[in-house]
PDB file of C-alpha atoms in Angstrom:
ATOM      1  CA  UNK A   1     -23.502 -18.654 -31.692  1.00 38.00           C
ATOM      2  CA  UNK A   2     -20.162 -16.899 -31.293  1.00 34.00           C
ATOM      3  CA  UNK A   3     -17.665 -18.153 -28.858  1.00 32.00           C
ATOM      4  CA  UNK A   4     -17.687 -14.211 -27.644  1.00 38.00           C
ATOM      5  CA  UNK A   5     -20.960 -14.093 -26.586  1.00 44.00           C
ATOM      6  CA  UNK A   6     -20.091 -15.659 -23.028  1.00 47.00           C
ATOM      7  CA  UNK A   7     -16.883 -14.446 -22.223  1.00 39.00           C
ATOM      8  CA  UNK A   8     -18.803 -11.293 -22.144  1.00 32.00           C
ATOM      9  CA  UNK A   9     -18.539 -10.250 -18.018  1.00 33.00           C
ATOM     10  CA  UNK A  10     -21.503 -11.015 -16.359  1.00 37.00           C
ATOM     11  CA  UNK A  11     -21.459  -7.535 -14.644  1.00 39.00           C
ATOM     12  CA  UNK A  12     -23.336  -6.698 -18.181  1.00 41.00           C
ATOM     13  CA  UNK A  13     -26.453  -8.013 -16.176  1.00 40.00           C
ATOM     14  CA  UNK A  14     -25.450  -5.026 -13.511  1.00 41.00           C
ATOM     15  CA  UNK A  15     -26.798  -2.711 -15.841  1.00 41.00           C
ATOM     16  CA  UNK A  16     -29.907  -1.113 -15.116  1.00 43.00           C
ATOM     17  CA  UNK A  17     -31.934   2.331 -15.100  1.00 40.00           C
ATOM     18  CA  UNK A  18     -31.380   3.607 -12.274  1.00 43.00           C
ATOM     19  CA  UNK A  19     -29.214   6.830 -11.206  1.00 46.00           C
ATOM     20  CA  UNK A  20     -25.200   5.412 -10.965  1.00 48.00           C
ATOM     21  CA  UNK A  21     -22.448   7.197  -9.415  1.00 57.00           C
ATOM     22  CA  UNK A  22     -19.911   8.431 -11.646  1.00 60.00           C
ATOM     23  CA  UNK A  23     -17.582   6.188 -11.057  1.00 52.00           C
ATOM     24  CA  UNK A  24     -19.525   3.026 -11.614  1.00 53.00           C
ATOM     25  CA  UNK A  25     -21.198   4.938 -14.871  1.00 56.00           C
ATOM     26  CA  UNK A  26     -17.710   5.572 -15.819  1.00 57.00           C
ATOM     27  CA  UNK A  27     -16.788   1.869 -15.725  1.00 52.00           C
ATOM     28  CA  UNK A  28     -20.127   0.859 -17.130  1.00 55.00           C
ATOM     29  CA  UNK A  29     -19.459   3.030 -20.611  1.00 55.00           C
ATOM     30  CA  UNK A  30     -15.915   0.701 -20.267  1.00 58.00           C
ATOM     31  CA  UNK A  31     -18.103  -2.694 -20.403  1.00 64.00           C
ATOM     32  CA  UNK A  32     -17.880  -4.240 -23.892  1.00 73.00           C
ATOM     33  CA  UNK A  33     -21.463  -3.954 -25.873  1.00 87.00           C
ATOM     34  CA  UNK A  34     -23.930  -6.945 -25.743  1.00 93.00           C
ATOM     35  CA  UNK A  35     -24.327  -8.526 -29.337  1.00 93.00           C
ATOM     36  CA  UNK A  36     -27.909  -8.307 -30.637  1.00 96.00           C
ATOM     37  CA  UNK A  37     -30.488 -10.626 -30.712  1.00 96.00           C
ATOM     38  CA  UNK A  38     -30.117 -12.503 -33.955  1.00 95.00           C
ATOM     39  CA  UNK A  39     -32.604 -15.282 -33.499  1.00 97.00           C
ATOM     40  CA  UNK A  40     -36.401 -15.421 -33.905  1.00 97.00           C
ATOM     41  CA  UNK A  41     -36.928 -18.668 -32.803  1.00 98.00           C
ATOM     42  CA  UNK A  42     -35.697 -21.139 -30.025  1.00 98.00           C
ATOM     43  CA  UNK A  43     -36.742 -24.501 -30.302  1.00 98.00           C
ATOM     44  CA  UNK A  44     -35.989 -27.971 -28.535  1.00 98.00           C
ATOM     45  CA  UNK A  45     -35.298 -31.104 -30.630  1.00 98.00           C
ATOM     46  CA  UNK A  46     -34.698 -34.568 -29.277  1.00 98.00           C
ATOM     47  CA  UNK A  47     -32.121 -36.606 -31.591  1.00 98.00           C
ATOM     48  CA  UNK A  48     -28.952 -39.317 -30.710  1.00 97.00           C
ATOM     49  CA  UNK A  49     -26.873 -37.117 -28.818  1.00 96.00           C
ATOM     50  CA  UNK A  50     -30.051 -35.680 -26.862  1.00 98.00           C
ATOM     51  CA  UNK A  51     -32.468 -32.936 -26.791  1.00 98.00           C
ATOM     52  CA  UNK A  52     -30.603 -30.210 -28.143  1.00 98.00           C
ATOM     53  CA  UNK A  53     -31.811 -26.305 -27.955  1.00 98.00           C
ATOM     54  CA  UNK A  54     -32.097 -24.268 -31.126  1.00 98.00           C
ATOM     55  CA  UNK A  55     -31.905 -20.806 -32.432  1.00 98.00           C
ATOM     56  CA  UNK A  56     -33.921 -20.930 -35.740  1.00 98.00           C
ATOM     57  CA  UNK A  57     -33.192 -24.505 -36.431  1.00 97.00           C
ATOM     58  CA  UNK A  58     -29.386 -24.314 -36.014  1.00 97.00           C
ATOM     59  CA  UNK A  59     -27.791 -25.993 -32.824  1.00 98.00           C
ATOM     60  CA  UNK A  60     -26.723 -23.864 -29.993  1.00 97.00           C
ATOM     61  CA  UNK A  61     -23.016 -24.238 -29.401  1.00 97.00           C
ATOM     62  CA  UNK A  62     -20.851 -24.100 -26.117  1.00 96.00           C
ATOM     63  CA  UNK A  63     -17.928 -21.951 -26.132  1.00 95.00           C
ATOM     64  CA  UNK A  64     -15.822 -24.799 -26.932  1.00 95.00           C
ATOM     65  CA  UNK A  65     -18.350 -25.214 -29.925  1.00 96.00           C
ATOM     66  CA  UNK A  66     -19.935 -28.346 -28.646  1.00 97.00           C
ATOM     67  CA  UNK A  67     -23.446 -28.778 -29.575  1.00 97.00           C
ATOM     68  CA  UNK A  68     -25.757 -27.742 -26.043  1.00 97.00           C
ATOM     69  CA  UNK A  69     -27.706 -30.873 -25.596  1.00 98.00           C
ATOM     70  CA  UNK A  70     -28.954 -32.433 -22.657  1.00 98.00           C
ATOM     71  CA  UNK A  71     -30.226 -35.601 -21.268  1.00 96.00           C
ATOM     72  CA  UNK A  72     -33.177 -34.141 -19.965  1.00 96.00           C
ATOM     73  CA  UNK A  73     -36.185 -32.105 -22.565  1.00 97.00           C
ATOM     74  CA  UNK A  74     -37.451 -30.297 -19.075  1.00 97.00           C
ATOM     75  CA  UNK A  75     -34.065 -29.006 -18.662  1.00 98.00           C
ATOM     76  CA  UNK A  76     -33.380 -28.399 -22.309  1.00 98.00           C
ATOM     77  CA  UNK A  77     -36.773 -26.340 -22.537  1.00 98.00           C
ATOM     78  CA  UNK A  78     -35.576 -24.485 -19.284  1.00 98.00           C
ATOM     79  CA  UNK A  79     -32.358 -23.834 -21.523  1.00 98.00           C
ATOM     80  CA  UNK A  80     -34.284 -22.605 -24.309  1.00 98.00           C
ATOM     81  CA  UNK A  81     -36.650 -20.003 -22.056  1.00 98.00           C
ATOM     82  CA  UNK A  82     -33.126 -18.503 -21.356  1.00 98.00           C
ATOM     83  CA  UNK A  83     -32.472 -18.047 -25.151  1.00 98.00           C
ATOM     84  CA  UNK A  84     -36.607 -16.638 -25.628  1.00 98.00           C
ATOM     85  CA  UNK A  85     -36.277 -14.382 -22.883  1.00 98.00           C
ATOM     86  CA  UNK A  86     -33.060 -12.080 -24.731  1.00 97.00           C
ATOM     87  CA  UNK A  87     -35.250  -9.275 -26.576  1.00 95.00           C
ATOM     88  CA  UNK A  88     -33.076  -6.668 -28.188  1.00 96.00           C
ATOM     89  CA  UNK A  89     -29.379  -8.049 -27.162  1.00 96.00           C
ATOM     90  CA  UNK A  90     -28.119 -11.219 -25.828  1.00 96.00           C
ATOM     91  CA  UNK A  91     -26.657 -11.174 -22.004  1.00 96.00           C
ATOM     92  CA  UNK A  92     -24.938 -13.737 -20.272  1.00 94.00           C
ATOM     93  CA  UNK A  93     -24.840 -12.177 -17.178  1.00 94.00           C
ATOM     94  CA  UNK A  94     -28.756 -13.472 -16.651  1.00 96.00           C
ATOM     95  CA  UNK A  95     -28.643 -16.247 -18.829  1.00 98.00           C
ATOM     96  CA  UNK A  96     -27.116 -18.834 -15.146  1.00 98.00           C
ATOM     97  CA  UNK A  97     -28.403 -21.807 -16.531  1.00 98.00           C
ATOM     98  CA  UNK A  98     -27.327 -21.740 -20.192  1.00 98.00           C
ATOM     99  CA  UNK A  99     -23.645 -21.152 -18.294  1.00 97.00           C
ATOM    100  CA  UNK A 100     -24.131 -24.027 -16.040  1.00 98.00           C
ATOM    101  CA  UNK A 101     -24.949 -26.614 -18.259  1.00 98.00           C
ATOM    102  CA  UNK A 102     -22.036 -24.898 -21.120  1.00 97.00           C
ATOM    103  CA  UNK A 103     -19.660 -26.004 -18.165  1.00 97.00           C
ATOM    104  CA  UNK A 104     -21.129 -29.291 -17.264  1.00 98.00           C
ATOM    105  CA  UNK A 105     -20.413 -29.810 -20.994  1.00 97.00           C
ATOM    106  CA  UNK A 106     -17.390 -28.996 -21.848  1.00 96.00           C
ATOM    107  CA  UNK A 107     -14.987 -27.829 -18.863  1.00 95.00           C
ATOM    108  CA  UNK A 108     -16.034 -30.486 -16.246  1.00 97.00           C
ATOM    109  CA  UNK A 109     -15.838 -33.783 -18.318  1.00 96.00           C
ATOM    110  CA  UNK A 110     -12.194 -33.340 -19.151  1.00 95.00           C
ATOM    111  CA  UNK A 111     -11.773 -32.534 -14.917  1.00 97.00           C
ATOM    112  CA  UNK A 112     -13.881 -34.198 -13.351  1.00 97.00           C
ATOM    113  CA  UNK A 113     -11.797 -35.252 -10.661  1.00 98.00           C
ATOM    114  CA  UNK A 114     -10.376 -31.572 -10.521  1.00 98.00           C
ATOM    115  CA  UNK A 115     -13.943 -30.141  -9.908  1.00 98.00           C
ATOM    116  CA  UNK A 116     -14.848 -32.836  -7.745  1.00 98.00           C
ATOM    117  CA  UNK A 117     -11.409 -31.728  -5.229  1.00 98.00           C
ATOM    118  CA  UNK A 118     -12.473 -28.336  -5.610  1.00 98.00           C
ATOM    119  CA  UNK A 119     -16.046 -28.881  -4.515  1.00 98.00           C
ATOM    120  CA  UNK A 120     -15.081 -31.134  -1.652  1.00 98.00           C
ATOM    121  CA  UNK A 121     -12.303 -29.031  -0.633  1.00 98.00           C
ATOM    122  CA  UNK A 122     -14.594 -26.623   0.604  1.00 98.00           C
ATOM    123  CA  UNK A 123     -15.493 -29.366   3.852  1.00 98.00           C
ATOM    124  CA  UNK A 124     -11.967 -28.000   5.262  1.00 97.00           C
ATOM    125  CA  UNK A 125     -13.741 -25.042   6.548  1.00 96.00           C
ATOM    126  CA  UNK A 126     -17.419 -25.575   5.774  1.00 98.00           C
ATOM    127  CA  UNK A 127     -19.821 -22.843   6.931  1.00 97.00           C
ATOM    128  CA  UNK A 128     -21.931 -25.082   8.998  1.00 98.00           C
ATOM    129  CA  UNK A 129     -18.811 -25.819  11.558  1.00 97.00           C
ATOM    130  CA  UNK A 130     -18.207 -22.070  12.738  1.00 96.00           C
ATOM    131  CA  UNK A 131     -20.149 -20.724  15.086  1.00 95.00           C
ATOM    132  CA  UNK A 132     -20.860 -17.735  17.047  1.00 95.00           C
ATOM    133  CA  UNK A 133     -19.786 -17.569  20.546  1.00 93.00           C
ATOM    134  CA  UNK A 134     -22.846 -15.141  20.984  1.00 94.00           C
ATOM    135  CA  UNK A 135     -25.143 -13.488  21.393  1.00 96.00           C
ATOM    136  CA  UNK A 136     -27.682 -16.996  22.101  1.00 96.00           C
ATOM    137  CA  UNK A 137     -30.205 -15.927  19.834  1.00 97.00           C
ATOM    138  CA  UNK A 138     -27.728 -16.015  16.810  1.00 97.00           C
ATOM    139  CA  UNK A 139     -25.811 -19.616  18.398  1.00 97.00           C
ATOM    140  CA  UNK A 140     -29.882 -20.653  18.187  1.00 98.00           C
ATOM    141  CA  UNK A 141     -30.233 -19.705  14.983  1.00 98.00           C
ATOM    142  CA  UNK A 142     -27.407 -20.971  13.295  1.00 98.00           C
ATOM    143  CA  UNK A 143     -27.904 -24.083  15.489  1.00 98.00           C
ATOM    144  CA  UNK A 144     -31.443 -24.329  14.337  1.00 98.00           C
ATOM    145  CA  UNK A 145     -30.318 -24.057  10.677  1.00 98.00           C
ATOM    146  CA  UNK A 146     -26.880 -26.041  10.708  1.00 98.00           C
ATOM    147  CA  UNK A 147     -27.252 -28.851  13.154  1.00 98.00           C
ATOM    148  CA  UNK A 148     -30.388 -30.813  10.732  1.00 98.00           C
ATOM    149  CA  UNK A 149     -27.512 -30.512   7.992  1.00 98.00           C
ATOM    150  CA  UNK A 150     -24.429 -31.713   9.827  1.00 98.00           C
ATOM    151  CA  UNK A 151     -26.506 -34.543  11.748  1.00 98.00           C
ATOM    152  CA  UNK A 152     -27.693 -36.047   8.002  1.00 98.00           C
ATOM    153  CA  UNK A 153     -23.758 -35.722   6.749  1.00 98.00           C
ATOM    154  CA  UNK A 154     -23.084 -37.848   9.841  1.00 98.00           C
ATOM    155  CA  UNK A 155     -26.022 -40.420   9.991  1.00 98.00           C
ATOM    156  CA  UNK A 156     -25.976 -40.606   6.082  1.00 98.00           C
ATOM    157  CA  UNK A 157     -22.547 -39.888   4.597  1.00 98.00           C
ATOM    158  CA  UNK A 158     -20.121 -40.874   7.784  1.00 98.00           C
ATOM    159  CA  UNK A 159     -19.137 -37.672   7.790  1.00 98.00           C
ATOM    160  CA  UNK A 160     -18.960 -35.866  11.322  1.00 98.00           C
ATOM    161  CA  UNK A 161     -16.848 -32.520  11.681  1.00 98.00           C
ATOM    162  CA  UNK A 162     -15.645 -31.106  14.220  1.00 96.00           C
ATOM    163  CA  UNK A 163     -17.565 -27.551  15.029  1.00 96.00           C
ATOM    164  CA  UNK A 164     -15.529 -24.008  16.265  1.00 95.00           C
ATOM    165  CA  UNK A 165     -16.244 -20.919  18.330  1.00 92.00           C
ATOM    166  CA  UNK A 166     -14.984 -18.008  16.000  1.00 82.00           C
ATOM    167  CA  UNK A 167     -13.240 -17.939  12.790  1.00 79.00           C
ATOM    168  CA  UNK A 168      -9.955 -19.663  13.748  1.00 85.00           C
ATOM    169  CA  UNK A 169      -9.816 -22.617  11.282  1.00 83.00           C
ATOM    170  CA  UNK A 170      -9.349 -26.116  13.059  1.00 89.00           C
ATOM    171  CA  UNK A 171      -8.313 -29.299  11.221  1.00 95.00           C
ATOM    172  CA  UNK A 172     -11.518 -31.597  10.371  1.00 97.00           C
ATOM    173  CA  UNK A 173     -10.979 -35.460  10.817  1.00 98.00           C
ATOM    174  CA  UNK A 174      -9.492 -36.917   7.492  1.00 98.00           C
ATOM    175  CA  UNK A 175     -12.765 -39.523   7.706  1.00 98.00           C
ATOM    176  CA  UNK A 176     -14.823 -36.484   7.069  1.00 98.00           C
ATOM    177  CA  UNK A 177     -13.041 -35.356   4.563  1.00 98.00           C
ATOM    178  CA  UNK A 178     -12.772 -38.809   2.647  1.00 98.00           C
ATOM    179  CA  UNK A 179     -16.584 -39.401   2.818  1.00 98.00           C
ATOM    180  CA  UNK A 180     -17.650 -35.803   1.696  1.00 98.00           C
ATOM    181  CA  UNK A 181     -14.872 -36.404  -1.337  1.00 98.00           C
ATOM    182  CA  UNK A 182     -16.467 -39.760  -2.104  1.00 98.00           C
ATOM    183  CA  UNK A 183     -19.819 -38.354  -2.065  1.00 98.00           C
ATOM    184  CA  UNK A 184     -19.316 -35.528  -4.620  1.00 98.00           C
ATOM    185  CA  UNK A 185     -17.401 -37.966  -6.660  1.00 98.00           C
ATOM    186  CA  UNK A 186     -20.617 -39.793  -7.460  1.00 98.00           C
ATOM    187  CA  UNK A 187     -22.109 -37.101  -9.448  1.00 98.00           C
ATOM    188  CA  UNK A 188     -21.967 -36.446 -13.250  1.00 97.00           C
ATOM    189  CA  UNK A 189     -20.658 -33.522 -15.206  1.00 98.00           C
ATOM    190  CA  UNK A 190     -23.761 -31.647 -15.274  1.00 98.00           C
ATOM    191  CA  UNK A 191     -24.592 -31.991 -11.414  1.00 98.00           C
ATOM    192  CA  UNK A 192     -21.218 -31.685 -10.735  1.00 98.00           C
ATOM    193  CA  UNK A 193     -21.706 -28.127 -12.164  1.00 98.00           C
ATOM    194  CA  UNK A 194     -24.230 -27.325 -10.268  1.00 98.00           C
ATOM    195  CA  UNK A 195     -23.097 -28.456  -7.362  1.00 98.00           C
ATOM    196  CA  UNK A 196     -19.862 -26.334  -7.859  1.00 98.00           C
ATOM    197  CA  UNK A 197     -22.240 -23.282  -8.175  1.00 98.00           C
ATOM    198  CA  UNK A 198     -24.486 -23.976  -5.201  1.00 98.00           C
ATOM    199  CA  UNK A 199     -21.159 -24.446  -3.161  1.00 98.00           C
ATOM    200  CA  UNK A 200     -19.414 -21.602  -3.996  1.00 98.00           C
ATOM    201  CA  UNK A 201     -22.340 -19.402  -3.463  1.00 98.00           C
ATOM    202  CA  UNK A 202     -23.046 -20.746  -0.036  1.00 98.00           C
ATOM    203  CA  UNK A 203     -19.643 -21.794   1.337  1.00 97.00           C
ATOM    204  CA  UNK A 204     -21.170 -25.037   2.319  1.00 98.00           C
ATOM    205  CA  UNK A 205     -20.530 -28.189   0.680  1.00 98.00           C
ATOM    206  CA  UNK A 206     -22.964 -29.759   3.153  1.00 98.00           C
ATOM    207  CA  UNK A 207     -25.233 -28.017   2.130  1.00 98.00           C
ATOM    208  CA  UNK A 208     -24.940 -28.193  -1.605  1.00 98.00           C
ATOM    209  CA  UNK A 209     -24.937 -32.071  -0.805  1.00 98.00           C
ATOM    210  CA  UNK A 210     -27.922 -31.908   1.256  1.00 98.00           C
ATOM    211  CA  UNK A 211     -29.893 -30.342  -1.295  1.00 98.00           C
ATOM    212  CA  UNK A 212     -28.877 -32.427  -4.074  1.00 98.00           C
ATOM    213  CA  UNK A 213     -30.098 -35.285  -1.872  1.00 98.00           C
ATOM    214  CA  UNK A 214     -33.583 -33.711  -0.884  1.00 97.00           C
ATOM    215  CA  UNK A 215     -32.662 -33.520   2.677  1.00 97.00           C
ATOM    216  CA  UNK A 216     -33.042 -29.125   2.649  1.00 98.00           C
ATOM    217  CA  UNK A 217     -34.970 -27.623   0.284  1.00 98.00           C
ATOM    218  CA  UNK A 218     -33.456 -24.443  -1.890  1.00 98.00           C
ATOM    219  CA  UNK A 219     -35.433 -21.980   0.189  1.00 98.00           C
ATOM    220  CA  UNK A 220     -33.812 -24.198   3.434  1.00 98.00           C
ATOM    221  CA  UNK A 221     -30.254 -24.520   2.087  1.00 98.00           C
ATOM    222  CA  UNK A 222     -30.933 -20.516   0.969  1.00 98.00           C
ATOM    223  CA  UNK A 223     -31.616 -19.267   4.303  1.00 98.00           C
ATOM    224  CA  UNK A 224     -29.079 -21.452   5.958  1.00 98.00           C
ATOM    225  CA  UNK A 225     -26.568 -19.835   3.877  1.00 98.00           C
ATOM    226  CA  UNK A 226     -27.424 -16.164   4.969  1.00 98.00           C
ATOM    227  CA  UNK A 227     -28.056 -16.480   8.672  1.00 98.00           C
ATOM    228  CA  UNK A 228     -25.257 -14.739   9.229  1.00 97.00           C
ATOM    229  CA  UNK A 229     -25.657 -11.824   7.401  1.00 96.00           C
ATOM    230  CA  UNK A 230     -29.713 -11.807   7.763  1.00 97.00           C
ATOM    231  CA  UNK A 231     -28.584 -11.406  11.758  1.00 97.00           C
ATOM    232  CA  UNK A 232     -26.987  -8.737  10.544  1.00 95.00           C
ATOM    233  CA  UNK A 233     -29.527  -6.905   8.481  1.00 95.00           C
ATOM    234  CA  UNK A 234     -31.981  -7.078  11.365  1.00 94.00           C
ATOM    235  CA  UNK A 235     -29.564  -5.674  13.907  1.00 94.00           C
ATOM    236  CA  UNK A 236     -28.117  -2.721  11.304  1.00 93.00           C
ATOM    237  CA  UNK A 237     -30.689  -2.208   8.755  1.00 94.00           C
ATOM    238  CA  UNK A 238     -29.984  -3.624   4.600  1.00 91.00           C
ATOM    239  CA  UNK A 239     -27.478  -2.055   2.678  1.00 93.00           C
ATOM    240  CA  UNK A 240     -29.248  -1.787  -1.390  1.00 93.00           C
ATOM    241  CA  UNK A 241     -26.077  -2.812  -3.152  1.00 94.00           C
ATOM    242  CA  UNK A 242     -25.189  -5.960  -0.901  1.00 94.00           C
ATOM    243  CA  UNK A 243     -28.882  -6.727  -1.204  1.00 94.00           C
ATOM    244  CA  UNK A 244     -28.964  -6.386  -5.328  1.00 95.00           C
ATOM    245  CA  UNK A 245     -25.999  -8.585  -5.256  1.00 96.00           C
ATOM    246  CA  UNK A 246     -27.661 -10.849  -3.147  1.00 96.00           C
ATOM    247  CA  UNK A 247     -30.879 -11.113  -5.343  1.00 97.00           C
ATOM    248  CA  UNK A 248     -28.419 -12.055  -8.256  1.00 96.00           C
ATOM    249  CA  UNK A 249     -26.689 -14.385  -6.627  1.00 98.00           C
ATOM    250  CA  UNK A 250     -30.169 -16.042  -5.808  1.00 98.00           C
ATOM    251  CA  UNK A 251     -30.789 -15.876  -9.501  1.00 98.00           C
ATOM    252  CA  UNK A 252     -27.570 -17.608 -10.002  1.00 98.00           C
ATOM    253  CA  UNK A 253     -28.274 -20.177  -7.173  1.00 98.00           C
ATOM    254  CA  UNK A 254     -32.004 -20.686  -8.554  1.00 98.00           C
ATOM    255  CA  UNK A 255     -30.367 -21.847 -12.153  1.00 98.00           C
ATOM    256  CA  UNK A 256     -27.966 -24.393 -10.092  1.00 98.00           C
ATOM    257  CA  UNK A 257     -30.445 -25.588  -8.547  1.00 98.00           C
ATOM    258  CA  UNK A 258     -33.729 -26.175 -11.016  1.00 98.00           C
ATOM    259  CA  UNK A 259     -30.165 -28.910 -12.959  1.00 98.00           C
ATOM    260  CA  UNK A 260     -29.959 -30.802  -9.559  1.00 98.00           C
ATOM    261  CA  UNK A 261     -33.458 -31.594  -9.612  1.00 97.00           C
ATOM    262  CA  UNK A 262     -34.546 -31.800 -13.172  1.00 96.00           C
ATOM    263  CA  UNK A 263     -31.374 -34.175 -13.384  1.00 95.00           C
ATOM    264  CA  UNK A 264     -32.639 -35.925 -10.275  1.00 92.00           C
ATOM    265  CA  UNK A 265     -36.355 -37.166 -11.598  1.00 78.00           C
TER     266      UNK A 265
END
């Protein structure tokens, strides 16, 4: 496999049949070509290192040219779906998972206390601690959705933040802080990828930790994420291109998730 293949942009996976507007057909025609499928079969093979994913009987490689094996086969098999489900060209943009585990791989053991700062970082100015002022039935929402969260990061974790009226950032206690970074620390360099996705996708840390403890579910930590902007759908209506970028985000988030708990069993 070609280092190439996944530096191609994801915004390949953009690409569909629909009618485009010049402009984005204009930048589309600018998009470097997908390689062809070159493969006919994708296999799974346990051996020393662990169960590796192949492309007729040759080793898939990371970027870095690392040999793609994992310490799970479920996960490994999940890899190789990825790989069975290219037809005519290969493209990255869809394959999340094959690009999650490539970075738990290779870029996160080398950083793993780089990742881990970025990841817990994100408790600073966590989602879950800004709130509306109004109106009541979207402070009841969010409440609804956040409070489960932020009471487990407490009772669990020692972690209690402080919560705000509007989007003026306040300064969280440096105990919260210390025992959400301690927290992410303890995860390897494949969860820790994962967890980097979920958490950048939702803004949350808490909930990227909640899920990778099986306190929320994905569909939980999913709509906790969006109750925001779901408020705003049902007050204005959906917008298709925010909501296409939402489904593949979801796609994205999906792939995070099915490492945290195939890694978790």
């Amino acid at each position: 496999m070609s280092r190439d293949i996944f530096e191609i942009s994801q915004d390949n996976a953009d690409q569909d049949s629909g009618n485009r507007d010049p402009m984005r057909k204009a930048q589309e025609l600018m998009r470097p070509a997908l390689p062809k499928r070159f493969y006919s079969d994708v296999s799974v093979e346990p051996r020393a290192e662990g169960h590796v994913v192949l492309l007729d009987g040759r080793a898939v490689k990371t970027p870095g040219k690392l040999t793609l094996a994992l310490p799970h086969g479920g996960l490994a098999e999940a890899v190789a779906e990825e790989w069975r489900a290219q037809v005519d060209v290969i493209d990255p943009g869809v394959m999340h998972l094959t690009r999650i585990v490539n970075s738990g791989i290779e870029a996160v053991p080398g950083k793993h206390a780089e990742v881990c700062d970025a990841i817990a970082a994100y408790a600073g100015t966590d989602l879950l601690c800004y709130r509306a002022d109004g109106p009541e039935r979207l402070v009841e929402r969010q409440r609804a959705h956040w409070a489960p969260v932020l009471a487990w990061a407490e009772t669990e974790l020692g972690a209690r933040f402080v919560l705000v009226e509007g989007v003026m950032p306040a300064e969280q206690p440096a105990e919260a802080l210390a025992a959400i970074r301690a927290a992410v620390g303890r995860f390897g360099a494949l969860e820790l990828a994962a967890l980097h996705t979920v958490t950048t996708l939702t803004g949350s840390v808490l909930l990227a930790l909640a899920l990778a403890a099986g306190r929320i579910d994905a569909d939980q930590a999913w709509a906790a994420a969006h109750v925001d902007e779901d408020w705003n759908v049902e007050l204005w209506g959906q917008d298709a291109e925010a909501m296409r970028l939402r489904e593949k985000k979801r796609a994205e988030f999906d792939a995070a998730v099915l490492v945290l708990e195939m890694l978790a069993r």
